[in-house]
Amino acid sequence: PVESSSRDMNIFTQFPKHMSSGGFLSHPSKEDRVQPKQGQESVWDYPRPPVCKEAKGRKVVLKLGNKVIAETERAWRMMETSHPPTWYIPKEDINMKYLKPSKAMQTTCEFKGQAVYYDVEADGKTVKMTGWSYPTPADDQKQIKDKFAFYINRGLEAWVDGEKAKPQEGDFYGGWITPDVVGPFKGSPGTRFW
């Protein structure tokens, strides 16, 4: 969700160094894309601008250490070309006592609006700026209002239908890679403009 910082609108300074080093890769050709098997979907079939759809019946569990931060079967998936889905969890399915408003920056997404960030504190651990929400999302993204998304590359762990999700590479995007999604995925060095 760190698409742009309200403090620095220069596009060339908004991306982490690892995504802007070593040149740029062109979009993978159809031959270079992983072909989905039955029950899988390719992130290259996702639209841009992104769409958010309810993940009906999919069980999502989010933990920090031994503490359950969230558990739901009412999550929504934000799907955008080249990205594994970002999972949004309803506020009422999150143990909000573990979330603390972050004193760090706010960011703005051209599609979703202005995001605010949260630290997660549980089980004697603190993970800074690992959760975010859009209190007043853009009109065509209203379904993410009162829902929260989380980075899982900063200490949190997530399971979807009992399978441990892997974080999208890098520290810029918050997608979760599950067995039903294939790439290649944006986030690795050189993929900045995918």
CSV table of C-alpha atoms in Angstrom, one decimal:
chain,number,residue,atom,x,y,z
A,1,PRO,CA,0.0,0.0,0.0
A,2,VAL,CA,3.0,2.4,0.1
A,3,GLU,CA,2.1,3.7,-3.4
A,4,SER,CA,3.0,7.2,-2.6
A,5,SER,CA,3.9,9.2,0.4
A,6,SER,CA,2.1,12.4,1.3
A,7,ARG,CA,5.5,13.8,2.3
A,8,ASP,CA,7.3,13.0,-0.9
A,9,MET,CA,5.5,12.9,-4.2
A,10,ASN,CA,8.6,12.3,-6.4
A,11,ILE,CA,7.8,8.9,-8.0
A,12,PHE,CA,11.5,7.9,-8.2
A,13,THR,CA,11.9,8.1,-4.4
A,14,GLN,CA,8.8,6.2,-3.5
A,15,PHE,CA,10.0,2.7,-4.3
A,16,PRO,CA,12.3,0.7,-2.1
A,17,LYS,CA,15.9,0.6,-3.3
A,18,HIS,CA,15.8,-3.1,-4.2
A,19,MET,CA,13.0,-2.5,-6.7
A,20,SER,CA,14.8,0.3,-8.5
A,21,SER,CA,18.3,-1.2,-8.6
A,22,GLY,CA,19.8,-3.4,-11.4
A,23,GLY,CA,17.7,-2.0,-14.2
A,24,PHE,CA,14.1,-2.8,-15.1
A,25,LEU,CA,12.5,-6.0,-16.3
A,26,SER,CA,9.9,-5.9,-19.0
A,27,HIS,CA,6.6,-7.5,-18.3
A,28,PRO,CA,7.0,-11.3,-18.5
A,29,SER,CA,5.8,-12.7,-21.8
A,30,LYS,CA,3.0,-15.2,-21.9
A,31,GLU,CA,5.6,-17.9,-22.3
A,32,ASP,CA,7.4,-16.7,-19.1
A,33,ARG,CA,4.3,-16.6,-17.0
A,34,VAL,CA,3.4,-19.6,-14.8
A,35,GLN,CA,0.4,-21.3,-16.4
A,36,PRO,CA,-2.3,-21.9,-13.8
A,37,LYS,CA,-3.4,-25.4,-13.1
A,38,GLN,CA,-7.0,-26.4,-12.2
A,39,GLY,CA,-8.0,-24.5,-9.1
A,40,GLN,CA,-5.3,-21.8,-9.6
A,41,GLU,CA,-5.4,-18.3,-11.0
A,42,SER,CA,-2.7,-16.2,-12.6
A,43,VAL,CA,-2.0,-12.7,-11.2
A,44,TRP,CA,-1.6,-11.7,-14.9
A,45,ASP,CA,-5.3,-12.2,-15.4
A,46,TYR,CA,-6.1,-9.7,-12.6
A,47,PRO,CA,-7.2,-6.2,-13.7
A,48,ARG,CA,-5.7,-2.8,-13.3
A,49,PRO,CA,-7.2,-0.8,-11.6
A,50,PRO,CA,-7.6,-3.4,-8.9
A,51,VAL,CA,-10.8,-5.1,-7.9
A,52,CYS,CA,-11.8,-6.4,-4.5
A,53,LYS,CA,-13.9,-9.5,-4.1
A,54,GLU,CA,-15.2,-11.4,-1.1
A,55,ALA,CA,-13.3,-14.6,-0.4
A,56,LYS,CA,-16.4,-16.4,0.7
A,57,GLY,CA,-15.8,-19.3,3.1
A,58,ARG,CA,-12.0,-19.0,3.0
A,59,LYS,CA,-10.7,-19.2,6.5
A,60,VAL,CA,-7.9,-16.7,7.3
A,61,VAL,CA,-5.9,-16.7,10.5
A,62,LEU,CA,-3.3,-14.1,11.4
A,63,LYS,CA,-0.8,-14.6,14.3
A,64,LEU,CA,2.1,-12.8,16.0
A,65,GLY,CA,3.9,-15.4,18.0
A,66,ASN,CA,1.3,-17.5,19.8
A,67,LYS,CA,-1.4,-14.8,19.8
A,68,VAL,CA,-4.2,-14.8,17.2
A,69,ILE,CA,-4.5,-11.3,15.9
A,70,ALA,CA,-7.4,-12.1,13.5
A,71,GLU,CA,-9.6,-15.0,12.4
A,72,THR,CA,-12.3,-14.8,9.8
A,73,GLU,CA,-14.2,-16.5,7.0
A,74,ARG,CA,-15.3,-13.0,5.7
A,75,ALA,CA,-12.1,-11.7,4.2
A,76,TRP,CA,-11.9,-9.8,0.9
A,77,ARG,CA,-9.1,-10.1,-1.7
A,78,MET,CA,-7.8,-7.0,-3.5
A,79,MET,CA,-6.6,-8.2,-6.9
A,80,GLU,CA,-4.3,-6.2,-9.2
A,81,THR,CA,-2.3,-7.2,-12.3
A,82,SER,CA,1.1,-8.8,-11.3
A,83,HIS,CA,0.4,-8.8,-7.5
A,84,PRO,CA,-0.7,-11.7,-5.3
A,85,PRO,CA,-3.9,-10.7,-3.6
A,86,THR,CA,-3.9,-8.4,-0.6
A,87,TRP,CA,-6.3,-9.8,2.0
A,88,TYR,CA,-8.6,-7.4,3.9
A,89,ILE,CA,-10.1,-8.6,7.2
A,90,PRO,CA,-13.2,-7.0,8.8
A,91,LYS,CA,-12.5,-5.0,11.9
A,92,GLU,CA,-14.9,-7.1,13.9
A,93,ASP,CA,-12.9,-10.2,13.2
A,94,ILE,CA,-9.6,-8.6,14.5
A,95,ASN,CA,-8.5,-8.6,18.1
A,96,MET,CA,-8.1,-4.8,18.1
A,97,LYS,CA,-6.4,-4.7,21.5
A,98,TYR,CA,-3.2,-5.8,19.6
A,99,LEU,CA,-3.4,-2.9,17.1
A,100,LYS,CA,-2.0,0.5,17.9
A,101,PRO,CA,-2.1,3.5,15.6
A,102,SER,CA,1.3,4.0,14.0
A,103,LYS,CA,3.0,7.4,14.4
A,104,ALA,CA,4.7,6.9,11.1
A,105,MET,CA,3.5,8.2,7.7
A,106,GLN,CA,0.3,7.9,5.9
A,107,THR,CA,0.2,7.0,2.2
A,108,THR,CA,-2.1,7.6,-0.7
A,109,CYS,CA,-3.1,5.1,-3.3
A,110,GLU,CA,-4.4,6.4,-6.6
A,111,PHE,CA,-7.1,3.7,-6.6
A,112,LYS,CA,-8.0,3.2,-2.9
A,113,GLY,CA,-7.4,6.6,-1.2
A,114,GLN,CA,-5.4,7.5,1.9
A,115,ALA,CA,-4.1,4.7,4.1
A,116,VAL,CA,-3.4,4.8,7.8
A,117,TYR,CA,-1.0,2.4,9.5
A,118,TYR,CA,-1.0,0.3,12.7
A,119,ASP,CA,1.7,-1.4,14.8
A,120,VAL,CA,0.8,-4.9,16.1
A,121,GLU,CA,1.9,-5.6,19.7
A,122,ALA,CA,1.4,-9.1,21.1
A,123,ASP,CA,3.2,-11.9,22.8
A,124,GLY,CA,6.0,-9.6,23.9
A,125,LYS,CA,6.7,-8.4,20.3
A,126,THR,CA,6.0,-5.2,18.4
A,127,VAL,CA,5.9,-5.1,14.6
A,128,LYS,CA,5.8,-1.5,13.3
A,129,MET,CA,3.6,-0.4,10.5
A,130,THR,CA,2.4,-3.9,9.6
A,131,GLY,CA,-1.3,-3.2,9.3
A,132,TRP,CA,-3.2,-0.6,7.3
A,133,SER,CA,-6.7,0.5,6.5
A,134,TYR,CA,-8.5,3.1,4.4
A,135,PRO,CA,-10.9,4.9,6.7
A,136,THR,CA,-12.5,6.7,3.8
A,137,PRO,CA,-11.7,4.6,0.7
A,138,ALA,CA,-12.4,5.8,-2.9
A,139,ASP,CA,-16.0,5.4,-4.1
A,140,ASP,CA,-15.3,2.3,-6.1
A,141,GLN,CA,-13.4,0.6,-3.2
A,142,LYS,CA,-16.0,1.1,-0.5
A,143,GLN,CA,-16.0,-2.6,0.3
A,144,ILE,CA,-12.6,-2.2,2.1
A,145,LYS,CA,-14.0,0.3,4.6
A,146,ASP,CA,-13.6,-1.0,8.2
A,147,LYS,CA,-11.3,-3.7,7.0
A,148,PHE,CA,-7.6,-4.1,7.6
A,149,ALA,CA,-4.7,-5.6,5.6
A,150,PHE,CA,-1.4,-6.8,6.9
A,151,TYR,CA,2.2,-7.3,5.8
A,152,ILE,CA,3.3,-10.8,6.6
A,153,ASN,CA,7.0,-10.3,5.9
A,154,ARG,CA,7.6,-8.3,9.2
A,155,GLY,CA,6.9,-11.0,11.8
A,156,LEU,CA,3.2,-11.7,11.3
A,157,GLU,CA,2.2,-15.1,10.0
A,158,ALA,CA,-1.0,-15.9,8.0
A,159,TRP,CA,-2.8,-19.0,7.1
A,160,VAL,CA,-5.5,-19.3,4.4
A,161,ASP,CA,-7.5,-22.5,4.6
A,162,GLY,CA,-4.9,-24.1,6.8
A,163,GLU,CA,-2.0,-23.3,4.4
A,164,LYS,CA,0.7,-20.9,5.5
A,165,ALA,CA,0.8,-17.9,3.1
A,166,LYS,CA,4.1,-16.5,1.9
A,167,PRO,CA,4.7,-12.8,1.7
A,168,GLN,CA,5.1,-11.0,-1.6
A,169,GLU,CA,8.8,-10.3,-2.1
A,170,GLY,CA,10.1,-6.9,-1.0
A,171,ASP,CA,8.8,-4.5,1.5
A,172,PHE,CA,6.6,-2.3,-0.7
A,173,TYR,CA,3.5,-4.4,-1.4
A,174,GLY,CA,1.4,-6.5,1.0
A,175,GLY,CA,0.3,-9.5,-1.1
A,176,TRP,CA,0.0,-13.0,0.2
A,177,ILE,CA,1.1,-15.9,-1.9
A,178,THR,CA,-1.1,-19.0,-1.5
A,179,PRO,CA,-1.0,-22.2,-3.5
A,180,ASP,CA,-4.0,-21.1,-5.6
A,181,VAL,CA,-2.1,-18.1,-7.1
A,182,VAL,CA,0.7,-18.2,-9.7
A,183,GLY,CA,3.0,-15.5,-11.0
A,184,PRO,CA,5.7,-14.3,-11.6
A,185,PHE,CA,4.9,-11.7,-8.9
A,186,LYS,CA,5.8,-8.0,-8.8
A,187,GLY,CA,8.2,-7.1,-5.9
A,188,SER,CA,11.5,-8.6,-6.8
A,189,PRO,CA,14.4,-6.5,-8.1
A,190,GLY,CA,13.7,-4.9,-11.5
A,191,THR,CA,9.9,-5.3,-11.4
A,192,ARG,CA,9.1,-1.7,-10.3
A,193,PHE,CA,7.1,-0.9,-13.4
A,194,TRP,CA,5.2,-4.2,-13.9
